[in-house]
CSV table of C-alpha atoms in Angstrom, one decimal:
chain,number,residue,atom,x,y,z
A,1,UNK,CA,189.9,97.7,85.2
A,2,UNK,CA,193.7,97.8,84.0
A,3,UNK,CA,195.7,100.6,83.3
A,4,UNK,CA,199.2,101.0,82.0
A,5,UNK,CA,201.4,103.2,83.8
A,6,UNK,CA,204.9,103.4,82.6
A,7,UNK,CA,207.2,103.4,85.7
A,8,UNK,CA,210.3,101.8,86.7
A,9,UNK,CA,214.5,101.2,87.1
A,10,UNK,CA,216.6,100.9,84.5
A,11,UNK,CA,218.2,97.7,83.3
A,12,UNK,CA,221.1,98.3,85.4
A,13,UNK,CA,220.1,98.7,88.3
A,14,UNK,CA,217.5,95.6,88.0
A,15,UNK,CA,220.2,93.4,86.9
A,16,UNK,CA,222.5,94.8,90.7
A,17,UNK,CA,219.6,93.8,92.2
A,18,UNK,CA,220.3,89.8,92.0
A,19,UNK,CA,221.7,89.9,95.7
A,20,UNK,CA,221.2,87.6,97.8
A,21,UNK,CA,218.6,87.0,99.8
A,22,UNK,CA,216.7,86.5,103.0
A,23,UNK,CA,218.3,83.7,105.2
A,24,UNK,CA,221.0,83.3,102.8
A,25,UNK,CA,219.6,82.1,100.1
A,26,UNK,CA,220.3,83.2,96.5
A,27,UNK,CA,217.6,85.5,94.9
A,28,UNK,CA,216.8,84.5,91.4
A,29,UNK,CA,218.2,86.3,89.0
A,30,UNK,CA,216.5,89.9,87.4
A,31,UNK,CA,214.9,89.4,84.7
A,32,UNK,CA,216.7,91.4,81.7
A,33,UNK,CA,215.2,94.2,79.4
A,34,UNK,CA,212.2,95.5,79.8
A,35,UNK,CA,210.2,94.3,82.9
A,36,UNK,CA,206.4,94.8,84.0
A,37,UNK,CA,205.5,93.9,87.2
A,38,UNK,CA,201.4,94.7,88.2
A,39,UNK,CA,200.7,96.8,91.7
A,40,UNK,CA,196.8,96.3,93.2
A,41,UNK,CA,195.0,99.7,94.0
A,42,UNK,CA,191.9,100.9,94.6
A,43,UNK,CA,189.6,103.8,93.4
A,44,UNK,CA,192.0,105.4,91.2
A,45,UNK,CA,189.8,108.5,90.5
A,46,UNK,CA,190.2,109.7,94.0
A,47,UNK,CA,193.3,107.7,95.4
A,48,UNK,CA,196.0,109.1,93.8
A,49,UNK,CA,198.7,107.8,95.4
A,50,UNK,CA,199.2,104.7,92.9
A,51,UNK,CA,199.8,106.6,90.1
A,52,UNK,CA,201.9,108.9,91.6
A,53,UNK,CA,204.3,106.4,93.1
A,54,UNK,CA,204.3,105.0,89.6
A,55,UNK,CA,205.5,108.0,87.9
A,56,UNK,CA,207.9,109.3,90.1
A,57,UNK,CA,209.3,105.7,90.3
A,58,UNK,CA,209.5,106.0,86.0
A,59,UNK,CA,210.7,109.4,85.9
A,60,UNK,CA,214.1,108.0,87.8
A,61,UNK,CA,214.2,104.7,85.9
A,62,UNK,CA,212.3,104.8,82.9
A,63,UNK,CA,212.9,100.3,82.0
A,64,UNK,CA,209.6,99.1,83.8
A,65,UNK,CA,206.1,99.2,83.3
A,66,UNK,CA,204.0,99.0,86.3
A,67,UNK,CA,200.5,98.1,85.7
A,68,UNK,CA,197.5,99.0,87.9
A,69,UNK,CA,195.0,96.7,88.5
A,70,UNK,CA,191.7,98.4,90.3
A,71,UNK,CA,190.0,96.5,93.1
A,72,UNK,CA,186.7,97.8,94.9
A,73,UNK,CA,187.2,100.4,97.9
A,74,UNK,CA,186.3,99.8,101.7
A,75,UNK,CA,186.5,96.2,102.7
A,76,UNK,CA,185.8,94.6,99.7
A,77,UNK,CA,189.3,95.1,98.8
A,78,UNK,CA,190.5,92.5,100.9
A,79,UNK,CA,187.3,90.3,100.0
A,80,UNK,CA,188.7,90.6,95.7
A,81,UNK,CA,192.3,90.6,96.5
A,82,UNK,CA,192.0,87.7,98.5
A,83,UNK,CA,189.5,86.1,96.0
A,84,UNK,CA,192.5,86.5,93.4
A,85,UNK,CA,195.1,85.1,95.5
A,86,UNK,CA,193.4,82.0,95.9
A,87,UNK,CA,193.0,81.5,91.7
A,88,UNK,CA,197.0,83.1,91.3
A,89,UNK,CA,195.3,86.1,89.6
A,90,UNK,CA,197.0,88.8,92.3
A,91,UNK,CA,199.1,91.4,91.1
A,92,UNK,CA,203.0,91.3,91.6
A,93,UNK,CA,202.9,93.4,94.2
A,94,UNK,CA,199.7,94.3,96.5
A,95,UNK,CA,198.8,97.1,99.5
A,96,UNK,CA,197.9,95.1,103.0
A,97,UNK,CA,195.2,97.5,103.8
A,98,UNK,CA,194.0,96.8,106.6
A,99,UNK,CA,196.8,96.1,109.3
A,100,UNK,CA,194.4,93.6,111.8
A,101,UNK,CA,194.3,91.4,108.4
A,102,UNK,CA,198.1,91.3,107.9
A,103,UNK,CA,199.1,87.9,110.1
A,104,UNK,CA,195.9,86.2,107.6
A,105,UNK,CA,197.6,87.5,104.8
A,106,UNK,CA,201.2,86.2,106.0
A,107,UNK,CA,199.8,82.7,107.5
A,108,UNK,CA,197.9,81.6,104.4
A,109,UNK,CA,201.6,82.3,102.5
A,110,UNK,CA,200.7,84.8,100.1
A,111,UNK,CA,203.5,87.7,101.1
A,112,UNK,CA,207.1,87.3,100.5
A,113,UNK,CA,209.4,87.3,102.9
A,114,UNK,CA,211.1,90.8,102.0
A,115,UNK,CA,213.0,91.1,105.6
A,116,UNK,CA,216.3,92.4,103.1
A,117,UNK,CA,214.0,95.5,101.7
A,118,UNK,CA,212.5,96.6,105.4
A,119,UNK,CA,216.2,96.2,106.6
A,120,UNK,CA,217.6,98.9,103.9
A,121,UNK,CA,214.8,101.4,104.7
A,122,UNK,CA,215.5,104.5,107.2
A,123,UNK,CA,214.6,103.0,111.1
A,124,UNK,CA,212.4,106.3,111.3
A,125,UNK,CA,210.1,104.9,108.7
A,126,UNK,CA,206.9,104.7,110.8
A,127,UNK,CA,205.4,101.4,111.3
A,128,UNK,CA,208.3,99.7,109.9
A,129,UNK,CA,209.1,97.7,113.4
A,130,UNK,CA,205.6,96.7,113.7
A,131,UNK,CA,205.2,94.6,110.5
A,132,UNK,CA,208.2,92.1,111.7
A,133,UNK,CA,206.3,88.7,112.9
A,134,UNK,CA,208.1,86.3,114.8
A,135,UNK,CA,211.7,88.1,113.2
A,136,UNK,CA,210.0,88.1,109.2
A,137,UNK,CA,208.7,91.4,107.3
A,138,UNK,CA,206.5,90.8,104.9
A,139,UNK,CA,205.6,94.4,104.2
A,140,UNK,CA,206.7,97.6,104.2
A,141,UNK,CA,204.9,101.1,105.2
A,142,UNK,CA,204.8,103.5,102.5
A,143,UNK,CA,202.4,105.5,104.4
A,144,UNK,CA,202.1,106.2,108.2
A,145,UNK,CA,199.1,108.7,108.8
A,146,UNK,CA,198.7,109.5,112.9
A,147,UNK,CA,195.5,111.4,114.0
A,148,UNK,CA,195.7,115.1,114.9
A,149,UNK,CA,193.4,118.1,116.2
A,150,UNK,CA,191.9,119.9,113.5
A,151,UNK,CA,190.7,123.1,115.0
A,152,UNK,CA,188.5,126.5,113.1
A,153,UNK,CA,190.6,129.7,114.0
A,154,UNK,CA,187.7,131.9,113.0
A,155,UNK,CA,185.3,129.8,115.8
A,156,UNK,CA,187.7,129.7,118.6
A,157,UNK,CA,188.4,133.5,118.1
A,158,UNK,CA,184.2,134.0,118.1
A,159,UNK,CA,183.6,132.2,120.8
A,160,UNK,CA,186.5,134.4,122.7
A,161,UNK,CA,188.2,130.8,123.4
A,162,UNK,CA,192.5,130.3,123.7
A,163,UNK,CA,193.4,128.1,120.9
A,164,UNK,CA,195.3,125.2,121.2
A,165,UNK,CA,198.9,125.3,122.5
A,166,UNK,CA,199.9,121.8,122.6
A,167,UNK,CA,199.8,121.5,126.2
A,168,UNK,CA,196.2,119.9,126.2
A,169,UNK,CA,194.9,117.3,127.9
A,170,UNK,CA,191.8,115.7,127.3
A,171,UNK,CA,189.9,117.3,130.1
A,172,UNK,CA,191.3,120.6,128.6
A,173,UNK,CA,189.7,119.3,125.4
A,174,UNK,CA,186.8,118.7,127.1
A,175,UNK,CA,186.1,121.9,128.6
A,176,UNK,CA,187.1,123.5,125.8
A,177,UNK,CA,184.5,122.0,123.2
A,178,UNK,CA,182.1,122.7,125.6
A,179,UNK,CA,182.9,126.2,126.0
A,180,UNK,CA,183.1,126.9,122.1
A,181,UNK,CA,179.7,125.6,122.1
A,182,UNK,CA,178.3,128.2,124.6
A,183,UNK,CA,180.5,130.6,122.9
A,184,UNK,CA,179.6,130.4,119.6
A,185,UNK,CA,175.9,129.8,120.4
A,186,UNK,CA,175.0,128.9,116.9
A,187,UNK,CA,172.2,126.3,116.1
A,188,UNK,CA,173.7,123.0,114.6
A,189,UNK,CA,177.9,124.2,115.4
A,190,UNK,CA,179.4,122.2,118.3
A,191,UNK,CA,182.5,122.3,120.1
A,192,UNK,CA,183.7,119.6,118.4
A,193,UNK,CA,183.0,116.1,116.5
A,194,UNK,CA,183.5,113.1,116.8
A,195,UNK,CA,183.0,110.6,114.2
A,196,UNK,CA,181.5,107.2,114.4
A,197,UNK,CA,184.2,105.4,114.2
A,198,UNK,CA,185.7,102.7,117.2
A,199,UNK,CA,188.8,104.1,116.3
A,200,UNK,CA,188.1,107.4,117.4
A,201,UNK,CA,188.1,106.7,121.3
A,202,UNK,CA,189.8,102.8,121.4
A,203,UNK,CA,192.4,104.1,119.1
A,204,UNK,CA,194.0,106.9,121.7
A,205,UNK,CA,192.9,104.6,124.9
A,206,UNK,CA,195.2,102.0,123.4
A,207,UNK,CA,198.0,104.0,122.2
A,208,UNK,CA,198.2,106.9,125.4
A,209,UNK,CA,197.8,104.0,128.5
A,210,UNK,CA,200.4,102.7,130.2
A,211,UNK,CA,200.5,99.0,129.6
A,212,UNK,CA,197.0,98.7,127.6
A,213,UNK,CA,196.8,95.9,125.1
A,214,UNK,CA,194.5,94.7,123.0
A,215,UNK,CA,194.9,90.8,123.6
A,216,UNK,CA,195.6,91.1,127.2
A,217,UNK,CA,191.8,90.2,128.3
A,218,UNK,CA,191.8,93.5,130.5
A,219,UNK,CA,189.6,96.2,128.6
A,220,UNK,CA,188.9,98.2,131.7
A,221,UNK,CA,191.5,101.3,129.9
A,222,UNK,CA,188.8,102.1,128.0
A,223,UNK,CA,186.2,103.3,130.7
A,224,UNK,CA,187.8,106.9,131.3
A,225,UNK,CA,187.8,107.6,127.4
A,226,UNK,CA,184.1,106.6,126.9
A,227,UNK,CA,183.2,108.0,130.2
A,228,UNK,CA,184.8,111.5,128.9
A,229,UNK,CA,183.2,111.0,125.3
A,230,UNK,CA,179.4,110.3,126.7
A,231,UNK,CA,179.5,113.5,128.9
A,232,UNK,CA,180.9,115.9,126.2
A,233,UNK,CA,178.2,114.2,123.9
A,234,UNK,CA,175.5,115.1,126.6
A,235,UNK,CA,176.3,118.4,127.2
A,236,UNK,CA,175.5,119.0,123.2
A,237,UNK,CA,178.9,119.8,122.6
A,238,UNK,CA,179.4,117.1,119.9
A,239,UNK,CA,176.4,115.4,117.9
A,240,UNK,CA,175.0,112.3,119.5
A,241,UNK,CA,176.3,109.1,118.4
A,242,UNK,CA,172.8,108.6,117.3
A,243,UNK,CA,173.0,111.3,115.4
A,244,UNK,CA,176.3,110.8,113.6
A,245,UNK,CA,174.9,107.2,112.4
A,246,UNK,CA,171.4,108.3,111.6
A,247,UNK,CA,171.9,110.9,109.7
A,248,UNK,CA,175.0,109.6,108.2
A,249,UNK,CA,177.2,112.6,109.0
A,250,UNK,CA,180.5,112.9,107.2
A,251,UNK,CA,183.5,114.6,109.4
A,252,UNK,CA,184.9,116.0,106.0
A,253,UNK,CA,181.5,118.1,106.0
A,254,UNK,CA,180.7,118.5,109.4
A,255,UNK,CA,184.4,120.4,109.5
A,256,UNK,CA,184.6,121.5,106.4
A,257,UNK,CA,181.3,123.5,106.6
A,258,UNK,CA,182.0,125.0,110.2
A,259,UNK,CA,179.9,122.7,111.9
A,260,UNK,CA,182.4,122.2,114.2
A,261,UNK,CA,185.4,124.1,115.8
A,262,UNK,CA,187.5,121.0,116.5
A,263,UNK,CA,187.6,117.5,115.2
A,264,UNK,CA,190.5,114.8,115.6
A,265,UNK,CA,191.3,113.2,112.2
A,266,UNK,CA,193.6,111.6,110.4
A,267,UNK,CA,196.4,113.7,108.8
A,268,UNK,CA,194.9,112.0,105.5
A,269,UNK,CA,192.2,115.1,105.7
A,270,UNK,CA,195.2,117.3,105.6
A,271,UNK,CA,195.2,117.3,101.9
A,272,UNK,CA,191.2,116.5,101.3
A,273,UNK,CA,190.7,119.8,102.9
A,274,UNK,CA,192.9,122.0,101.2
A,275,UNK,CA,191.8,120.0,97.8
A,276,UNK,CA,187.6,120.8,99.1
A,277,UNK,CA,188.6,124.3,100.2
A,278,UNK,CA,190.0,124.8,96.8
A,279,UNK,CA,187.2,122.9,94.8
A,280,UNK,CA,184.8,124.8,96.9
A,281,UNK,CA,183.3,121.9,98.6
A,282,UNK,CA,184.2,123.1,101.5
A,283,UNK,CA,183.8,126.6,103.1
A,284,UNK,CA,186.7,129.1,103.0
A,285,UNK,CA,188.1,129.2,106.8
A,286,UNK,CA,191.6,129.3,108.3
A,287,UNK,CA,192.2,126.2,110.3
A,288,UNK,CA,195.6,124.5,112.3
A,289,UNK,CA,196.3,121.5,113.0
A,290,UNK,CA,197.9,120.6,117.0
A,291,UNK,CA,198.9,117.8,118.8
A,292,UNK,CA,196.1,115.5,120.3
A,293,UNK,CA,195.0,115.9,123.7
A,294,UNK,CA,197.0,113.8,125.9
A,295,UNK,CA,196.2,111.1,128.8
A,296,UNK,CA,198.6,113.8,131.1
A,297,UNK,CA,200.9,116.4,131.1
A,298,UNK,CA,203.9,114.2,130.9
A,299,UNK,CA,203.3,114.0,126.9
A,300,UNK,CA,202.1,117.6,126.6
A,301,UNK,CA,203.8,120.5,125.0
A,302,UNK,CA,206.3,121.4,122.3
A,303,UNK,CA,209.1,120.1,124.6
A,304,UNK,CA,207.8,116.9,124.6
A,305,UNK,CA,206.3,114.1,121.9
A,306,UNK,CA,203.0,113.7,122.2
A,307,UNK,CA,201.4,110.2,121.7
A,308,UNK,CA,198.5,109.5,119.2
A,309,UNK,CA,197.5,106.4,116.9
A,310,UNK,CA,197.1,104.9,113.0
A,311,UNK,CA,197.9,102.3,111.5
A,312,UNK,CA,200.7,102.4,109.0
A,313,UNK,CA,199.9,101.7,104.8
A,314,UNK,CA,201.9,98.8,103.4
A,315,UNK,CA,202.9,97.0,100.8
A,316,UNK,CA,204.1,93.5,99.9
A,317,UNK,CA,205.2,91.2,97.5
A,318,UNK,CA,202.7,88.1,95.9
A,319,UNK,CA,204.6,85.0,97.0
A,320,UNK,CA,203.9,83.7,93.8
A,321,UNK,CA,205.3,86.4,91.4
A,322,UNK,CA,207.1,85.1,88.8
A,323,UNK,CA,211.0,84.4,90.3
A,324,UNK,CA,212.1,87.0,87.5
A,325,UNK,CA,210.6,89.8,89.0
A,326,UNK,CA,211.3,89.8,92.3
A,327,UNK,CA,213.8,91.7,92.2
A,328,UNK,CA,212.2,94.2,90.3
A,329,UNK,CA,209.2,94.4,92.2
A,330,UNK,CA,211.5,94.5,95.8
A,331,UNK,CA,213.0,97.7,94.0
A,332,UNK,CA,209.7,99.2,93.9
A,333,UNK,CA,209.0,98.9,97.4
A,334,UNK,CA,212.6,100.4,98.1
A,335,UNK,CA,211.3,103.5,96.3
A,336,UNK,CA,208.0,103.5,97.7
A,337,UNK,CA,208.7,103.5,101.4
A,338,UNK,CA,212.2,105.4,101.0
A,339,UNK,CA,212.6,109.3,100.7
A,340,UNK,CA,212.1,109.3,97.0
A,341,UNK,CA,208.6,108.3,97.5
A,342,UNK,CA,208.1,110.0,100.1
A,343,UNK,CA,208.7,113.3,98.6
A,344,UNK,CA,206.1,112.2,96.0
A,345,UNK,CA,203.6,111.3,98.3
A,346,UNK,CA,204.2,114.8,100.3
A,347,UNK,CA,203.5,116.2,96.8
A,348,UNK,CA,200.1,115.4,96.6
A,349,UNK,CA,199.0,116.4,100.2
A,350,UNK,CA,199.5,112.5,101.4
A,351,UNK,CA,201.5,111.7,104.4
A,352,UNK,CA,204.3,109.2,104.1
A,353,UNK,CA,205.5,106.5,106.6
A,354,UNK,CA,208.6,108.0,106.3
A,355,UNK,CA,208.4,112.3,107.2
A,356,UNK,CA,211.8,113.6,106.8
A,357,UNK,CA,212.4,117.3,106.3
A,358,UNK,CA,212.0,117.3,102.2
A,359,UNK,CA,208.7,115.5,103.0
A,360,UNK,CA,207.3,117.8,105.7
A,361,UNK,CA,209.2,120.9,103.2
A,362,UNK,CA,206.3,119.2,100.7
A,363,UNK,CA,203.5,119.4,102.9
A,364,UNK,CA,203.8,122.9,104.0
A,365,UNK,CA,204.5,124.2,100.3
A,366,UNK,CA,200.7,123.0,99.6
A,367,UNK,CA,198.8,126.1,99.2
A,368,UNK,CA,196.1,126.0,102.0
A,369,UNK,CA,198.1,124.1,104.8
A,370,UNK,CA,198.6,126.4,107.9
A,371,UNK,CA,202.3,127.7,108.2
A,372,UNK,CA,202.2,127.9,112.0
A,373,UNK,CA,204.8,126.0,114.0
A,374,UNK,CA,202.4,124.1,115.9
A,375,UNK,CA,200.6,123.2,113.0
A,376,UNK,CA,204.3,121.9,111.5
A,377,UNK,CA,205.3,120.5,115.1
A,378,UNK,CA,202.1,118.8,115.6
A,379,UNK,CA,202.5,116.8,112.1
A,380,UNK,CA,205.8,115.8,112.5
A,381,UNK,CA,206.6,115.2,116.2
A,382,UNK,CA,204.7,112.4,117.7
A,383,UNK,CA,204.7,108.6,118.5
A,384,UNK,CA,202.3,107.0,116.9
A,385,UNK,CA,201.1,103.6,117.5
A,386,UNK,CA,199.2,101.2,116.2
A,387,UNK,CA,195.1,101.0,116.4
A,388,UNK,CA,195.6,97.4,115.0
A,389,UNK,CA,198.9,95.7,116.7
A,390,UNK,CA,199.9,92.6,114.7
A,391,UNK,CA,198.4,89.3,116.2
A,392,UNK,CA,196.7,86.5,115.6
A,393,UNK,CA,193.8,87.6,117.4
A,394,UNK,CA,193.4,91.4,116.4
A,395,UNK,CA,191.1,90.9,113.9
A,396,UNK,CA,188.7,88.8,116.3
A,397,UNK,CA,188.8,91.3,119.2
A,398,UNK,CA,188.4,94.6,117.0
A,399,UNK,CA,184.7,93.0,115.9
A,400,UNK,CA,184.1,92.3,119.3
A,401,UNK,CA,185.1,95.8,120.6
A,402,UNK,CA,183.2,97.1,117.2
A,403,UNK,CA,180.2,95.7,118.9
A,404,UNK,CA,180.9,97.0,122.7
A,405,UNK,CA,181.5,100.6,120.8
A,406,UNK,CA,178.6,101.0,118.8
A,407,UNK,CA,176.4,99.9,122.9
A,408,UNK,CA,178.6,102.2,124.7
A,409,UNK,CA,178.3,105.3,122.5
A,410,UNK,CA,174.5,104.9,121.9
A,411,UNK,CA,173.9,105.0,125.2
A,412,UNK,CA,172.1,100.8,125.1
A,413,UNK,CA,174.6,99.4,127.6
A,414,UNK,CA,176.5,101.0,130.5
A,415,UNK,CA,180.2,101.6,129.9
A,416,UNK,CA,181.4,99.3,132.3
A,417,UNK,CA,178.3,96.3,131.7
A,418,UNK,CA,179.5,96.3,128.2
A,419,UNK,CA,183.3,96.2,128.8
A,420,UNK,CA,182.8,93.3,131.2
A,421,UNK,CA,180.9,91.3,128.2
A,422,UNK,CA,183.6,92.5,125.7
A,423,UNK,CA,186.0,90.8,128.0
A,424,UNK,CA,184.0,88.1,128.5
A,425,UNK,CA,183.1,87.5,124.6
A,426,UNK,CA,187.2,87.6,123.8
A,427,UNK,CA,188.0,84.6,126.4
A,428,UNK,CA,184.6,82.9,125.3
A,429,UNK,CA,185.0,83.9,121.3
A,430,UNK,CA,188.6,84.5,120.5
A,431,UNK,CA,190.8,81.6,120.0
């Protein structure tokens, strides 16, 4: 499905943008008149982001169309996308998903070497360092969401339980789900949740440990997280593993119905929740946001940054977009991950890659987002690093640690049995 959206930068500035080039070579020149360049999304209807970026970008410079080309959701994205790069049938421009499938996407030559745009953008841009292999970027982060605590005022205060300061670690969080549980004492409400995702415990392991990598061979960071996990599952104060798959339970309702008092997320649910709240699929509740729990105390508390994980959004250009475009489309990514689309983004509840004050301003305007100042201090101050680092191999080990996540959590293999054959499957699988 195709559909027009008229966005874009004026003649002008289209023609100012036949600079020069990466490595010194001269960029073709920009095509004159009336460009369109094409921009690959996904599930319009509820991913608004696309259009959004579109018509801010046309509102400022009104010469360009940029049409939207809709590709499935989930992982068949990359399965179509890459389906159309193979017959030249990708659009102009195209959003890496999924950062563990970025070094395919840049070793089979489909990306553009667009080093000049990432070197324009703000150095706080989050994500942006990441995406440089071997000294080239070939994307650029227009969006940079980083888990957070979601926490239920209403059920800390009923179960007679301090909320969260910022100073937690994650035996504080521990204890604590477990004593909202007891505290609340309601039938089918827990402490917490955790959802089913790998990310969800390998995610902070990786980021909050001192020297933990994911293509070093040595997975043994990841016992204390699934050690802490397995107990706060058995004492009932988060639903089983078993549970959460076999019942297929979504976090969005799970917190969103007060099924739980806590819940680390994505700051993506930032905005689903006020827009649920609001639509009434979710219950009316006030709620804050705080810092994740920590590894220690050295990363705890307002006076210093706490450390948490996700992978940032990009986007790059087809390597085999008409030379006319280029620097059209290059343009568009300028807008995209710079302040101007940031503010946009904000706009719409979504959380840029790059959060300066007019974004963060955006954020807390919404009407449903706590005004608290650890609510605001928790979204903006942290360092967030990657669940998927670039490499070769990511892909390859994240199925393998898929694999050891889905033993561990339901309780079929020890925690340390299966990180010795997750080790052992890397060396033996992993090239």
């Amino acid at each position: 499905m195709n559909r027009k959206i008229m966005s874009a930068v004026g003649v002008a500035a289209a023609t100012s943008l036949a600079l020069t080039g990466c490595g010194g070579e001269s960029e073709p020149a920009a095509a004159e008149g009336p460009v369109t360049i094409t921009l690959a999304g996904w599930d319009f209807a509820s991913t608004p982001e696309f259009q959004t970026l579109a018509d801010a970008y046309h509102e400022a410079n009104p010469d360009v169309t940029v049409e939207l080309k809709e590709y499935p959701a989930g992982d068949d994205y990359d399965t179509a996308l890459t389906a159309d790069l193979s017959a030249g049938a990708a659009p102009d421009v195209f959003i890496v998903k999924n950062l563990k499938n970025y070094v395919t996407f840049t070793e089979g030559g489909t990306l553009l070497d667009i080093s000049d745009v990432a070197a324009e953008l703000d150095p706080e841009t989050g994500g942006l360092e990441s995406m440089a292999v071997d000294g080239v970027t070939y994307a650029v982060p227009y969006r940079q969401d980083s888990w957070l605590l979601y926490y239920n005022k209403a059920l800390f205060e009923q179960a007679g339980v301090d909320l969260p300061d910022g100073s937690w670690t994650w035996d504080d969080y521990a204890a604590a789900a477990e004593e909202l549980t007891t505290g609340i004492d309601e039938k089918q409400v827990t402490g917490t949740y955790l959802h089913s995702w790998q990310s969800a415990v390998q995610g902070f392991a990786l980021a909050q440990t001192e020297g933990a990598s994911i293509d070093g061979g040595d997975f043994s960071y990841l016992a204390p997280y699934y050690e802490r996990e397995l107990a706060t599952q058995e004492a009932g104060a988060q639903p089983s593993y078993a549970t959460v798959t076999t019942n297929e339970l979504t976090y969005q309702a799970q917190f969103g119905t007060q099924k739980a008092a806590m819940m680390p997320m994505g700051s993506w649910y930032i905005g689903t929740l006020v827009a649920e709240q609001e639509s009434g699929a979710a219950e009316t509740f006030e709620w804050g946001i705080a810092p994740m729990p920590q590894l220690d105390e050295s990363t705890t508390g307002t006076e210093n940054t706490p450390v948490t994980f996700g992978d940032p959004t990009t986007m790059g250009i087809n390597a085999g977009i008409d030379e006319s475009k280029i620097a059209t489309a290059k343009d568009f990514l300028r807008f995209a991950a710079g302040p101007d689309g940031a503010a946009a983004l904000a706009e719409i509840g979504i959380t840029p890659a790059l959060i300066d004050d007019a974004a963060a301003d955006a954020i807390f305007s919404l009407e449903g987002v706590p005004q608290d100042d650890l609510s605001r201090f928790a979204y903006t101050t942290h360092e967030t690093l990657p669940e998927n680092p670039v490499g070769p191999t990511t892909a390859g080990i994240q199925t393998i640690l898929g694999e050891m996540h889905s033993a561990v959590m339901s309780e079929s293999t020890p925690v340390d049995e299966a990180i010795t054959e997750a080790e052992e499957r890397v060396a033996n699988e992993v090239g």
